[in-house]
Coordinates of C-alpha atoms in Angstrom, one line a residue:
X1 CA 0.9 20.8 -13.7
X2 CA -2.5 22.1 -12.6
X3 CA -5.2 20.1 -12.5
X4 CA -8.9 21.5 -13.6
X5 CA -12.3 20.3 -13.6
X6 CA -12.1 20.1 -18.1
X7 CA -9.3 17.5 -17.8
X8 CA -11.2 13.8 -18.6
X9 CA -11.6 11.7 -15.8
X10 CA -12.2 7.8 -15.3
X11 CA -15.9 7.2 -15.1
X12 CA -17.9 4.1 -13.9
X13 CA -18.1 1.6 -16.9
X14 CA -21.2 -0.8 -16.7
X15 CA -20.7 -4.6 -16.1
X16 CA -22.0 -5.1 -19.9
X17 CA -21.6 -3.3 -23.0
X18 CA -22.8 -3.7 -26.1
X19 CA -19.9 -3.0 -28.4
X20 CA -18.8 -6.1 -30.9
X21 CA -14.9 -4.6 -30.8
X22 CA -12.3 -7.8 -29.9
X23 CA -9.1 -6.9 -28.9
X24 CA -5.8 -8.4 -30.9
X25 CA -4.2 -9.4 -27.9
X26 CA -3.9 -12.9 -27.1
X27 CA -7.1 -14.5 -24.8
X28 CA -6.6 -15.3 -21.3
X29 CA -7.0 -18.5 -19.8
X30 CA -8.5 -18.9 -16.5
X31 CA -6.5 -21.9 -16.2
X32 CA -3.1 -20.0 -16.4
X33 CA -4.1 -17.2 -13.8
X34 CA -3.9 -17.3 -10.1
X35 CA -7.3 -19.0 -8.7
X36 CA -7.6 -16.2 -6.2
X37 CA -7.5 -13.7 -9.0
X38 CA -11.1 -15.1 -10.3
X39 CA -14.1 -14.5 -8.7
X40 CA -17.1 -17.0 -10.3
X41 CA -19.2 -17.5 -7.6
X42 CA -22.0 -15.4 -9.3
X43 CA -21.6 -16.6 -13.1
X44 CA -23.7 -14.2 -14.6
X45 CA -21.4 -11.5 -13.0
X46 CA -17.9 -13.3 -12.8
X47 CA -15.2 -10.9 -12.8
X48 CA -11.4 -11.3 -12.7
X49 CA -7.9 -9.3 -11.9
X50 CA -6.8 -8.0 -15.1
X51 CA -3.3 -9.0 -16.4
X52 CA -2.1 -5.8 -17.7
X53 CA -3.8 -3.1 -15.0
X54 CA -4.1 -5.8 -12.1
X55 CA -7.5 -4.2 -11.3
X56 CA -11.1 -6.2 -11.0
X57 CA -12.7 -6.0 -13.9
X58 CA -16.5 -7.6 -15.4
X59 CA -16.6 -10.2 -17.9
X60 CA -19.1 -9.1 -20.4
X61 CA -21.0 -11.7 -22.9
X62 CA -21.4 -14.6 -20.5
X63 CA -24.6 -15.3 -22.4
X64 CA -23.1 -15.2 -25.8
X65 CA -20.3 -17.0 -27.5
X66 CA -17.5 -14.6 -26.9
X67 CA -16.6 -13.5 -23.7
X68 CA -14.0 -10.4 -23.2
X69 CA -13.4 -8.0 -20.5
X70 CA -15.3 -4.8 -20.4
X71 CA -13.7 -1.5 -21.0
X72 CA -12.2 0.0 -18.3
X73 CA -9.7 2.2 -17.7
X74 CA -5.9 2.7 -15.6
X75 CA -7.0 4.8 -13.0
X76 CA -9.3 5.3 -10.1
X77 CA -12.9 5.9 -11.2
X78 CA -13.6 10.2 -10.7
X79 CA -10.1 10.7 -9.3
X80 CA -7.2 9.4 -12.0
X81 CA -6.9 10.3 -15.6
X82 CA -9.2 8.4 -18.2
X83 CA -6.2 6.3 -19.5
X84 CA -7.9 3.4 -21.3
X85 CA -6.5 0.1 -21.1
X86 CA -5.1 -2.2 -23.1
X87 CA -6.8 -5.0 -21.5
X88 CA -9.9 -3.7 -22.5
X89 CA -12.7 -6.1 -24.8
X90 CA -9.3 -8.2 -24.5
X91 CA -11.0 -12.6 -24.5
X92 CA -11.5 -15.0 -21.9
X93 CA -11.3 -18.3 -22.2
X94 CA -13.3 -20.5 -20.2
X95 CA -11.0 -23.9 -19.9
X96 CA -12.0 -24.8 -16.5
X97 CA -15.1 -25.1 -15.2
X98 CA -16.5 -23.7 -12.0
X99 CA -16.1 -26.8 -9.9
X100 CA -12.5 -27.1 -11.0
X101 CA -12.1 -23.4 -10.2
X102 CA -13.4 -24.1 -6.6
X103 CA -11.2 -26.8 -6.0
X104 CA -7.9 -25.0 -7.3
X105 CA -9.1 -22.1 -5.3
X106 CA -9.1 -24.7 -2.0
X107 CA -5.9 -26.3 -3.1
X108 CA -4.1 -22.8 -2.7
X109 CA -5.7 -21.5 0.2
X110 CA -4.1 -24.7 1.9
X111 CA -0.9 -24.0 0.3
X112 CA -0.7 -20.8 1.3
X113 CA -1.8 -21.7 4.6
X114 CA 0.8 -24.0 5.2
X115 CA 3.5 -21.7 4.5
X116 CA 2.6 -19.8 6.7
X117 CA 5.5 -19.3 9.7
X118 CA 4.8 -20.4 13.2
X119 CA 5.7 -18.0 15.9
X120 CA 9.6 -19.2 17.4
X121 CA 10.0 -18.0 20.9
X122 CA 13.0 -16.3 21.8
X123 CA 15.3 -18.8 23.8
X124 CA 16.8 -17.3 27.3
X125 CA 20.1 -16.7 27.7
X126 CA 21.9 -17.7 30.8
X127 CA 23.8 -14.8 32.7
X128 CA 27.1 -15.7 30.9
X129 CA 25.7 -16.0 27.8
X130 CA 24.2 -12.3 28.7
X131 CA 27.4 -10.6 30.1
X132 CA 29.2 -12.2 27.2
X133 CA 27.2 -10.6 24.4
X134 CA 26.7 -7.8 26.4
X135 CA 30.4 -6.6 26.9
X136 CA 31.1 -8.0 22.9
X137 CA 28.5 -5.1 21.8
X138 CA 30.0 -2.5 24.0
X139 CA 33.7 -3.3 22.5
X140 CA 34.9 -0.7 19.7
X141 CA 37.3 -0.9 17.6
X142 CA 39.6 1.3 19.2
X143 CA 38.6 -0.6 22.6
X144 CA 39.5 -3.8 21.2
X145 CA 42.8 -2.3 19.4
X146 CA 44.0 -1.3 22.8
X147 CA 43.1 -5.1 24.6
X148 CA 45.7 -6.1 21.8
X149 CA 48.0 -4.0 22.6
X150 CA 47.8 -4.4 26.4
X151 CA 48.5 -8.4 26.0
X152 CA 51.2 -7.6 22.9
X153 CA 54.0 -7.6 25.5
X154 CA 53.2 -11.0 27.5
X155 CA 52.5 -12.7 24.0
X156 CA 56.1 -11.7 22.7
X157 CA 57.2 -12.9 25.8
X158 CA 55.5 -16.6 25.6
X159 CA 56.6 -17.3 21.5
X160 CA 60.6 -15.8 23.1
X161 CA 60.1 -19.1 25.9
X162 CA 58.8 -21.1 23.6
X163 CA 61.4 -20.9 21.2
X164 CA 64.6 -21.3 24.0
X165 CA 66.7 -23.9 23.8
X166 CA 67.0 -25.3 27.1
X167 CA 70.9 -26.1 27.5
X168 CA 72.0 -29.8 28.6
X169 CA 70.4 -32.8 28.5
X170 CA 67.7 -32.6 31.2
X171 CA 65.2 -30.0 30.9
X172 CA 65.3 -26.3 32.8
X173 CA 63.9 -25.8 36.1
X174 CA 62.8 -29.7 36.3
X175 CA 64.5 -32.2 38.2
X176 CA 66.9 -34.9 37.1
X177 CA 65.5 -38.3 35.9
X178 CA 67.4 -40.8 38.2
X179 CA 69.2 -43.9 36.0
X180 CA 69.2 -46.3 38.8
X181 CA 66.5 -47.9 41.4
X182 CA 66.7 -46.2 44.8
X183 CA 66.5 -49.9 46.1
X184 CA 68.2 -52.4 44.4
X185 CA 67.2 -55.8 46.3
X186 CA 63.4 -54.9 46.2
X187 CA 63.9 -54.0 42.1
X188 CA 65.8 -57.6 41.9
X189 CA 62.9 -59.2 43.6
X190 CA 60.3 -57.3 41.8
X191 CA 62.3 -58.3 38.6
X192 CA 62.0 -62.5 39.6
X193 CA 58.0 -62.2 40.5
X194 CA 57.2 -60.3 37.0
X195 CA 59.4 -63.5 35.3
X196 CA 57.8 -66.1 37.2
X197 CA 54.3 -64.5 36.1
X198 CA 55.5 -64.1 33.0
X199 CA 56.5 -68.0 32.3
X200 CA 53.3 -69.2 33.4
X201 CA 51.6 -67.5 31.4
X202 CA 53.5 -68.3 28.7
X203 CA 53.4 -72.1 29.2
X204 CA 49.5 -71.7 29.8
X205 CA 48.8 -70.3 26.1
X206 CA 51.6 -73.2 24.7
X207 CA 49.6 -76.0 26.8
X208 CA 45.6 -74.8 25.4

């Protein structure tokens, strides 16, 4: 589509008009807005986002009863089309004053401030830890499909060992348990000390 100069464009609306038209949308609160989307430090000029554009717009009628936002329009002023908006001569309701407006406008700049994320240095990896991840990202599927199938062969191998029966009572490859002491007289006299501890201890607990 062609633009030319006869197409209507957004023009500059002043901060105050003097038309008595109300829209029949609902009024907005200044309570239920965002406090950074007022601006009341000047009263007389106090302006706010609009809900239904999201662009700055006047107040008009801060001197009379009824207090609505001016006419304005969707677009850029000179540039977009002169799309009214439905916003437009839409009321505001003052329910907070501007000391509570201040003080909700604090409240959220500390909020937001605190959210805010602190900068977390990266921690160093140690040389293992590097060559680890290092040779992990270089690994392909196809790489690591061939590592299996290199150590297939030695794994079949273990689980076939592992499930042997190994034939006679004492294990394979191990040597046999022996069933008698190597020196008997020594075992005999080991056997006699381990008693006599064992009675004296015995008649000690029975005598406390």
């Amino acid at each position: 589509m062609t633009i030319t100069s006869a197409m209507p464009k957004a023009k500059q609306r002043k901060s105050q008009t003097r038309t008595k038209r109300v829209s029949s949308l609902p009024a907005i609160k200044l309570s239920q807005l965002p406090p950074s989307h007022i601006d009341l430090r000047q009263p007389l000029k106090a302006v706010l986002v609009c809900p239904d554009c999201k662009t700055w717009c006047p107040i008009t009628g801060m001197r009379d009863t009824v207090q609505k936002l001016v006419p304005h329009h969707k677009g850029e002023a000179g540039v977009a089309d002169a799309v009214r908006c439905r916003g437009s001569n839409r009321r505001v309701e003052f329910d907070m004053t501007i000391p509570e407006w201040c003080q909700a406008l604090t409240d959220a700049i500390k909020e937001a401030s605190s959210r805010q994320a602190t900068a977390v240095l990266p921690k160093a990896f140690s040389p293992q830890t590097d060559r680890a991840l290092r040779a992990r990202a270089e690994r392909t599927p196809a790489r690591r499909v061939a590592d299996w199938d290199a150590v297939l062969p030695r794994v079949a191998d273990a689980d076939k060992n592992r499930r042997a029966v190994p034939a006679g009572a004492a294990p394979t490859e191990a040597p046999a348990v022996p069933l008698t002491p190597r020196d008997k007289e020594a075992h005999d006299r080991r056997q006699a000390e381990l008693g006599k501890q064992y009675a004296q201890r015995k008649s000690a607990a029975s005598a406390a």
